[in-house]
Short mmCIF file of C-alpha atoms in Angstrom, two decimals:
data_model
loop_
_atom_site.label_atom_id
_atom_site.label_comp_id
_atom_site.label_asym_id
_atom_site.label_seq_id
_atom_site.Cartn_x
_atom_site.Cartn_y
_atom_site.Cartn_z
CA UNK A 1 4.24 8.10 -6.37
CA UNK A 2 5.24 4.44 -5.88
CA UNK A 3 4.82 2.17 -8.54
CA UNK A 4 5.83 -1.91 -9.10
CA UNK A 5 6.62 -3.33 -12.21
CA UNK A 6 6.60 -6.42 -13.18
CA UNK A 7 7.02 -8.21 -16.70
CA UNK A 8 4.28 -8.75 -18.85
CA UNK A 9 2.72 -12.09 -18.75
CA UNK A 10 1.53 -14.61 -19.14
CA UNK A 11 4.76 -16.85 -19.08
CA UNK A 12 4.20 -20.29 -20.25
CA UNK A 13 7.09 -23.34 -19.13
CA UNK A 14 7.79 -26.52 -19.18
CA UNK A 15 8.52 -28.99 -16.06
CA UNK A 16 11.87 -28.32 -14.26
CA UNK A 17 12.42 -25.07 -16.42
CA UNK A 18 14.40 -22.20 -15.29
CA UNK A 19 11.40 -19.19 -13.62
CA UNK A 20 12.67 -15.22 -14.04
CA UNK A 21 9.51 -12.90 -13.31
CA UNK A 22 11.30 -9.48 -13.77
CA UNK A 23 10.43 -6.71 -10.87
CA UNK A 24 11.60 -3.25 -10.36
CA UNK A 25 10.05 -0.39 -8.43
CA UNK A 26 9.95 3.31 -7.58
CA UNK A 27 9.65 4.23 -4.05
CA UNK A 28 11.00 7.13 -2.02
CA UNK A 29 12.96 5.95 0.85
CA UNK A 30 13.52 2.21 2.07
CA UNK A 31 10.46 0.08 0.99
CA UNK A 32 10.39 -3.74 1.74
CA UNK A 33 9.56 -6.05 -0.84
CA UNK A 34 7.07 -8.69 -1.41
CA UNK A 35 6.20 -11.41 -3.43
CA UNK A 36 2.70 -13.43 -3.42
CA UNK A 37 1.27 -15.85 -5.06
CA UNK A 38 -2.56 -16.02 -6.39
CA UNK A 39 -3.67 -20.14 -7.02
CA UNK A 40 -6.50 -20.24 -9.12
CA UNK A 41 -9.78 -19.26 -7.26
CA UNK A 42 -7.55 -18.35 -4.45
CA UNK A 43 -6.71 -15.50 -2.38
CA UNK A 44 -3.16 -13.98 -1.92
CA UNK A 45 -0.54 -15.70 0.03
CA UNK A 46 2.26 -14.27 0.84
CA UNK A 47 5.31 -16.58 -0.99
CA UNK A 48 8.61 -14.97 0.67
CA UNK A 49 9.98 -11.02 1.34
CA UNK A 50 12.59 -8.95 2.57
CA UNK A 51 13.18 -5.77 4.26
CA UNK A 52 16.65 -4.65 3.45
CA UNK A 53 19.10 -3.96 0.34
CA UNK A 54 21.02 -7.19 -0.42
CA UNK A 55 18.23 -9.76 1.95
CA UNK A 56 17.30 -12.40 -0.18
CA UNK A 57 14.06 -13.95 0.27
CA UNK A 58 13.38 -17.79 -0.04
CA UNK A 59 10.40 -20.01 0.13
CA UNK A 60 9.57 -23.70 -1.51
CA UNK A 61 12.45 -22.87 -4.01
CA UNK A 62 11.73 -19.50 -4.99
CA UNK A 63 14.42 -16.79 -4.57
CA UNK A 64 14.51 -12.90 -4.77
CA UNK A 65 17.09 -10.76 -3.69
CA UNK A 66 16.55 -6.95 -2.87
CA UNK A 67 18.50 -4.68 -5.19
CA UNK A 68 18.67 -1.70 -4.38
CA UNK A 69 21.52 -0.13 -7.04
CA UNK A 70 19.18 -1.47 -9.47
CA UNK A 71 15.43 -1.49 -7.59
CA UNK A 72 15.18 -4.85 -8.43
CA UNK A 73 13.36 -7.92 -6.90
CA UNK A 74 13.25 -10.19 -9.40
CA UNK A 75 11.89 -13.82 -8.55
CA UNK A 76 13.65 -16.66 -9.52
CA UNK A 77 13.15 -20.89 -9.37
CA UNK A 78 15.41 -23.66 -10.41
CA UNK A 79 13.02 -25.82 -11.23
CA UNK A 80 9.27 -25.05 -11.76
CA UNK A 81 6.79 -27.72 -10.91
CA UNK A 82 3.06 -27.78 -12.53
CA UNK A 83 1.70 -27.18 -8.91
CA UNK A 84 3.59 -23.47 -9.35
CA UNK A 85 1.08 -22.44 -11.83
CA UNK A 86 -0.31 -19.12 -10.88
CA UNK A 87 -0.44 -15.46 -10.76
CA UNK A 88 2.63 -13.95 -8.82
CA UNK A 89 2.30 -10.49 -8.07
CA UNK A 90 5.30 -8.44 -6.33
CA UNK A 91 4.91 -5.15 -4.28
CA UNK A 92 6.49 -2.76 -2.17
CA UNK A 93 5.38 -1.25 1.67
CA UNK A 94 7.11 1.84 3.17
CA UNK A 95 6.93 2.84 6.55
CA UNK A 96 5.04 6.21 6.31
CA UNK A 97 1.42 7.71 7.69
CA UNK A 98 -1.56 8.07 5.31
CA UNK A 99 -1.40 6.18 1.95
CA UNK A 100 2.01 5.44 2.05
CA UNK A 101 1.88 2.92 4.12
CA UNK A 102 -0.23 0.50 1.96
CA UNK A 103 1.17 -2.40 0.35
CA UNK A 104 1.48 -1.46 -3.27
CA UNK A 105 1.34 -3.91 -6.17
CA UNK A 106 2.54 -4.94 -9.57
CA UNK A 107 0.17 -5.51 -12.02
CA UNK A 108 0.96 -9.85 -12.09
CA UNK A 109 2.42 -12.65 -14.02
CA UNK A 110 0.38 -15.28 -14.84
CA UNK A 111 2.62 -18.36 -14.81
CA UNK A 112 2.03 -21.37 -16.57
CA UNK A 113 3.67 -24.64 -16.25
CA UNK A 114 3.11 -27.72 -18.63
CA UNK A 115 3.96 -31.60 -18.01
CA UNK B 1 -8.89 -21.89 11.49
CA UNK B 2 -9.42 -19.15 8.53
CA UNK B 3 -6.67 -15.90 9.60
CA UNK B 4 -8.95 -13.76 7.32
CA UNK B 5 -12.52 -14.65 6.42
CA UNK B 6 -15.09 -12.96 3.72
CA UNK B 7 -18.35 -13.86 3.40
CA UNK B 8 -20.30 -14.14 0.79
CA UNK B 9 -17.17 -15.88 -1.52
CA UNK B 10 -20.09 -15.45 -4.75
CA UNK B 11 -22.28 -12.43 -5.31
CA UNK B 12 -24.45 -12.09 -8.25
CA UNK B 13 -26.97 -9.02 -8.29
CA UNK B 14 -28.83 -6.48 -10.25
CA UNK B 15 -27.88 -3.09 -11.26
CA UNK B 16 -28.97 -0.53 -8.43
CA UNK B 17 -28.87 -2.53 -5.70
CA UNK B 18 -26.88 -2.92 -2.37
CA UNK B 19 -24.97 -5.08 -1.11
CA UNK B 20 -22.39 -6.12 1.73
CA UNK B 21 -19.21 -7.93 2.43
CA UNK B 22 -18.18 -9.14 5.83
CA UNK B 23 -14.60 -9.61 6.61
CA UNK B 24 -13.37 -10.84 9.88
CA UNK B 25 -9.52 -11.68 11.31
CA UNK B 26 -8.56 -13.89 13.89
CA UNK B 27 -5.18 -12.43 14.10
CA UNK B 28 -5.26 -9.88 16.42
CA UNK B 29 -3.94 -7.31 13.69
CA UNK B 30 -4.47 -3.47 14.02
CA UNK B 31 -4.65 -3.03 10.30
CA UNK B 32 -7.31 -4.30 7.79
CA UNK B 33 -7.81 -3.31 4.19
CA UNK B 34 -10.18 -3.77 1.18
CA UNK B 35 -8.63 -4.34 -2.31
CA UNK B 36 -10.76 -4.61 -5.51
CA UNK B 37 -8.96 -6.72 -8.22
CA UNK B 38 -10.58 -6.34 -12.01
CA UNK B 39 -10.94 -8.64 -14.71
CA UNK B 40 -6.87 -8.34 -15.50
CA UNK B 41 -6.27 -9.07 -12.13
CA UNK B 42 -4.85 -5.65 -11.14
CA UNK B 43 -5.10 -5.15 -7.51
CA UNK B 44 -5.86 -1.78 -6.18
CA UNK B 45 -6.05 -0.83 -2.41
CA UNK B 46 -9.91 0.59 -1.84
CA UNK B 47 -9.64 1.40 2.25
CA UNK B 48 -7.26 0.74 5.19
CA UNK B 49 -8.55 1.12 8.80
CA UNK B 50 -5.75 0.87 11.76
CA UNK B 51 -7.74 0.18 15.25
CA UNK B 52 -11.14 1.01 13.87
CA UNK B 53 -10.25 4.07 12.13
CA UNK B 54 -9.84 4.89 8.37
CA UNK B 55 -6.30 5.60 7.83
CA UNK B 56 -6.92 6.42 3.86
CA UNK B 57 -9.45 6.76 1.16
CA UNK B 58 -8.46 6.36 -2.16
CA UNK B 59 -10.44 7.52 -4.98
CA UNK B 60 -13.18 5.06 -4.48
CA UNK B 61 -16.84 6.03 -5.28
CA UNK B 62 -18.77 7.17 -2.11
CA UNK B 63 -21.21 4.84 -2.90
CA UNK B 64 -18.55 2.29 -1.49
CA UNK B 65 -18.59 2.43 2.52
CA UNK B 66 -16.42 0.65 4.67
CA UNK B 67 -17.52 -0.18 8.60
CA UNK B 68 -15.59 -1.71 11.11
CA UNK B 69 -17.92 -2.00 14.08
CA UNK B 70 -14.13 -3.65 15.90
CA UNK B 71 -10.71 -3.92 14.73
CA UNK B 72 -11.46 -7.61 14.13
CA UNK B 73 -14.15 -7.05 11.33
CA UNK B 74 -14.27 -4.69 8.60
CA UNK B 75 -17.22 -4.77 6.21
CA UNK B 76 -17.72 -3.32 2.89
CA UNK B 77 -21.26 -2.00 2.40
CA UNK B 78 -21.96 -0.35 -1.70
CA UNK B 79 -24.72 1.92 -2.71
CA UNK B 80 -26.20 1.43 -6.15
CA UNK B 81 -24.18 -1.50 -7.89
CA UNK B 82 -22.94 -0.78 -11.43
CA UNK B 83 -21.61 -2.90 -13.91
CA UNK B 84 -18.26 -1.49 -13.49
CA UNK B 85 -18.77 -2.56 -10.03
CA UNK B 86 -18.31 -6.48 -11.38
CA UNK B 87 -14.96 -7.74 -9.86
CA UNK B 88 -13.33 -9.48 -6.86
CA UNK B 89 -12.96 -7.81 -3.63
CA UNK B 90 -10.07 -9.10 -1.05
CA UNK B 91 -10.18 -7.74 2.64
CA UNK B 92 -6.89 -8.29 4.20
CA UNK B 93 -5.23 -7.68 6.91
CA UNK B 94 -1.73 -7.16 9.28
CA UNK B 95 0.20 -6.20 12.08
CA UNK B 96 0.51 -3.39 11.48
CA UNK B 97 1.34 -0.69 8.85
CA UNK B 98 5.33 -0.59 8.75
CA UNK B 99 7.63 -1.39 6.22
CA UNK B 100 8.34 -4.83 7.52
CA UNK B 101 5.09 -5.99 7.73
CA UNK B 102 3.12 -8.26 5.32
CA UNK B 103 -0.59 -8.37 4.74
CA UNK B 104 -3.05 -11.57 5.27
CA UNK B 105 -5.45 -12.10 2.81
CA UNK B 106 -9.36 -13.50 2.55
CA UNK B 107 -10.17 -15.73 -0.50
CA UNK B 108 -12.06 -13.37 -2.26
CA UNK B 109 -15.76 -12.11 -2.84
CA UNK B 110 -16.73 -12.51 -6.59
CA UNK B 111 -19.12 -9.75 -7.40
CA UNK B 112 -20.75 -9.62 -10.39
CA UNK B 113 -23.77 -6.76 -11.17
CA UNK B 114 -25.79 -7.72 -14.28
#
């Protein structure tokens, strides 16, 4: 079935550090590809996506590009900011009837970022 | 305006009781979903409903029963709270149920059985 992956967490950083959270997946087919973000005490929100081999996704500074040679989205920040503390979780949605049609997710990466 | 609202947002209750969740959307989406997130913060999809009807069932306990009296509100009534029952439940929902489409979500109901 489909599965996400993500790296194990949590990942701890300093200000204006380099962010990597590693994602592949397994998915018949063409999924598209997510990435939230869960604030502390929060609900998800969705932080960028994209539908298509080679889209990138961007949002406040956060990158991922869809790889699909490698079934890769992994996220990526120049320059991580304390308020970027936070669980990010990535998944995968294909278009197909019954279950596969649910948004699938990774199991999360608990960032955090010190002053 | 909330997109996707849950109500309670803190649950605390005894063992063999029940208990309900409301979720509502303002968004004039089709789809809406329950997920249950444990104490490691693995999410795992519990129902989806598409215009009022339940679209898939995953192995949830029938003691769990979701409702959607309109495709704007989808509640989640249990039977007989366990302690394994102790987590947070998101309702979300979207558009629709295609590939392209992302998924709105509430803030959370906290449910702890003791």
């Amino acid at each position: 079935g489909d599965s996400v992956t993500q790296m194990e967490g949590p990942v701890t950083l300093s200000e204006e550090a380099f962010l990597t959270i590693n994602c592949t997946y397994t998915a018949t087919g063409y999924p598209s590809l997510f990435w939230y973000v869960q604030y502390p005490g929060e609900g998800l929100q969705l932080l960028l996506k994209a539908t298509k081999a080679d889209d990138k996704g961007s949002n406040k500074g956060f990158e991922a590009t869809y790889r699909k040679e490698t079934t890769s989205f992994h996220l990526e920040k120049g320059s991580v900011q304390v308020s970027d503390s936070a669980v990010y979780f990535c998944a995968l949605r294909r278009a197909q009837g019954g279950s596969q049609g649910n948004l699938i997710f990774g199991k999360g990466t608990k960032l955090s970022v010190k002053p | 305006d909330t997109a996707v609202s849950q109500t309670p947002k803190y649950l605390v209750t005894q063992m063999g009781n029940d208990k309900s969740i409301k979720c509502e959307q303002n968004l004039g989406h089709d789809t809406m979903y329950w997920y249950k997130q444990d104490s490691k913060k693995f999410l795992k999809i519990m129902f989806s409903y598409n215009n009022k009807e339940l679209i898939i069932n995953e192995t949830v306990p029938n003691r769990f029963s979701p409702k959607s009296p309109d495709k704007a509100h989808l509640n989640l009534h249990i039977n007989s709270l366990e302690l394994g029952d102790s987590a947070v439940y998101f309702c979300a929902s979207s558009q629709d149920r295609f590939r392209g489409t992302e998924a709105f979500f509430g803030q959370g109901t906290r449910l702890t059985v003791v």
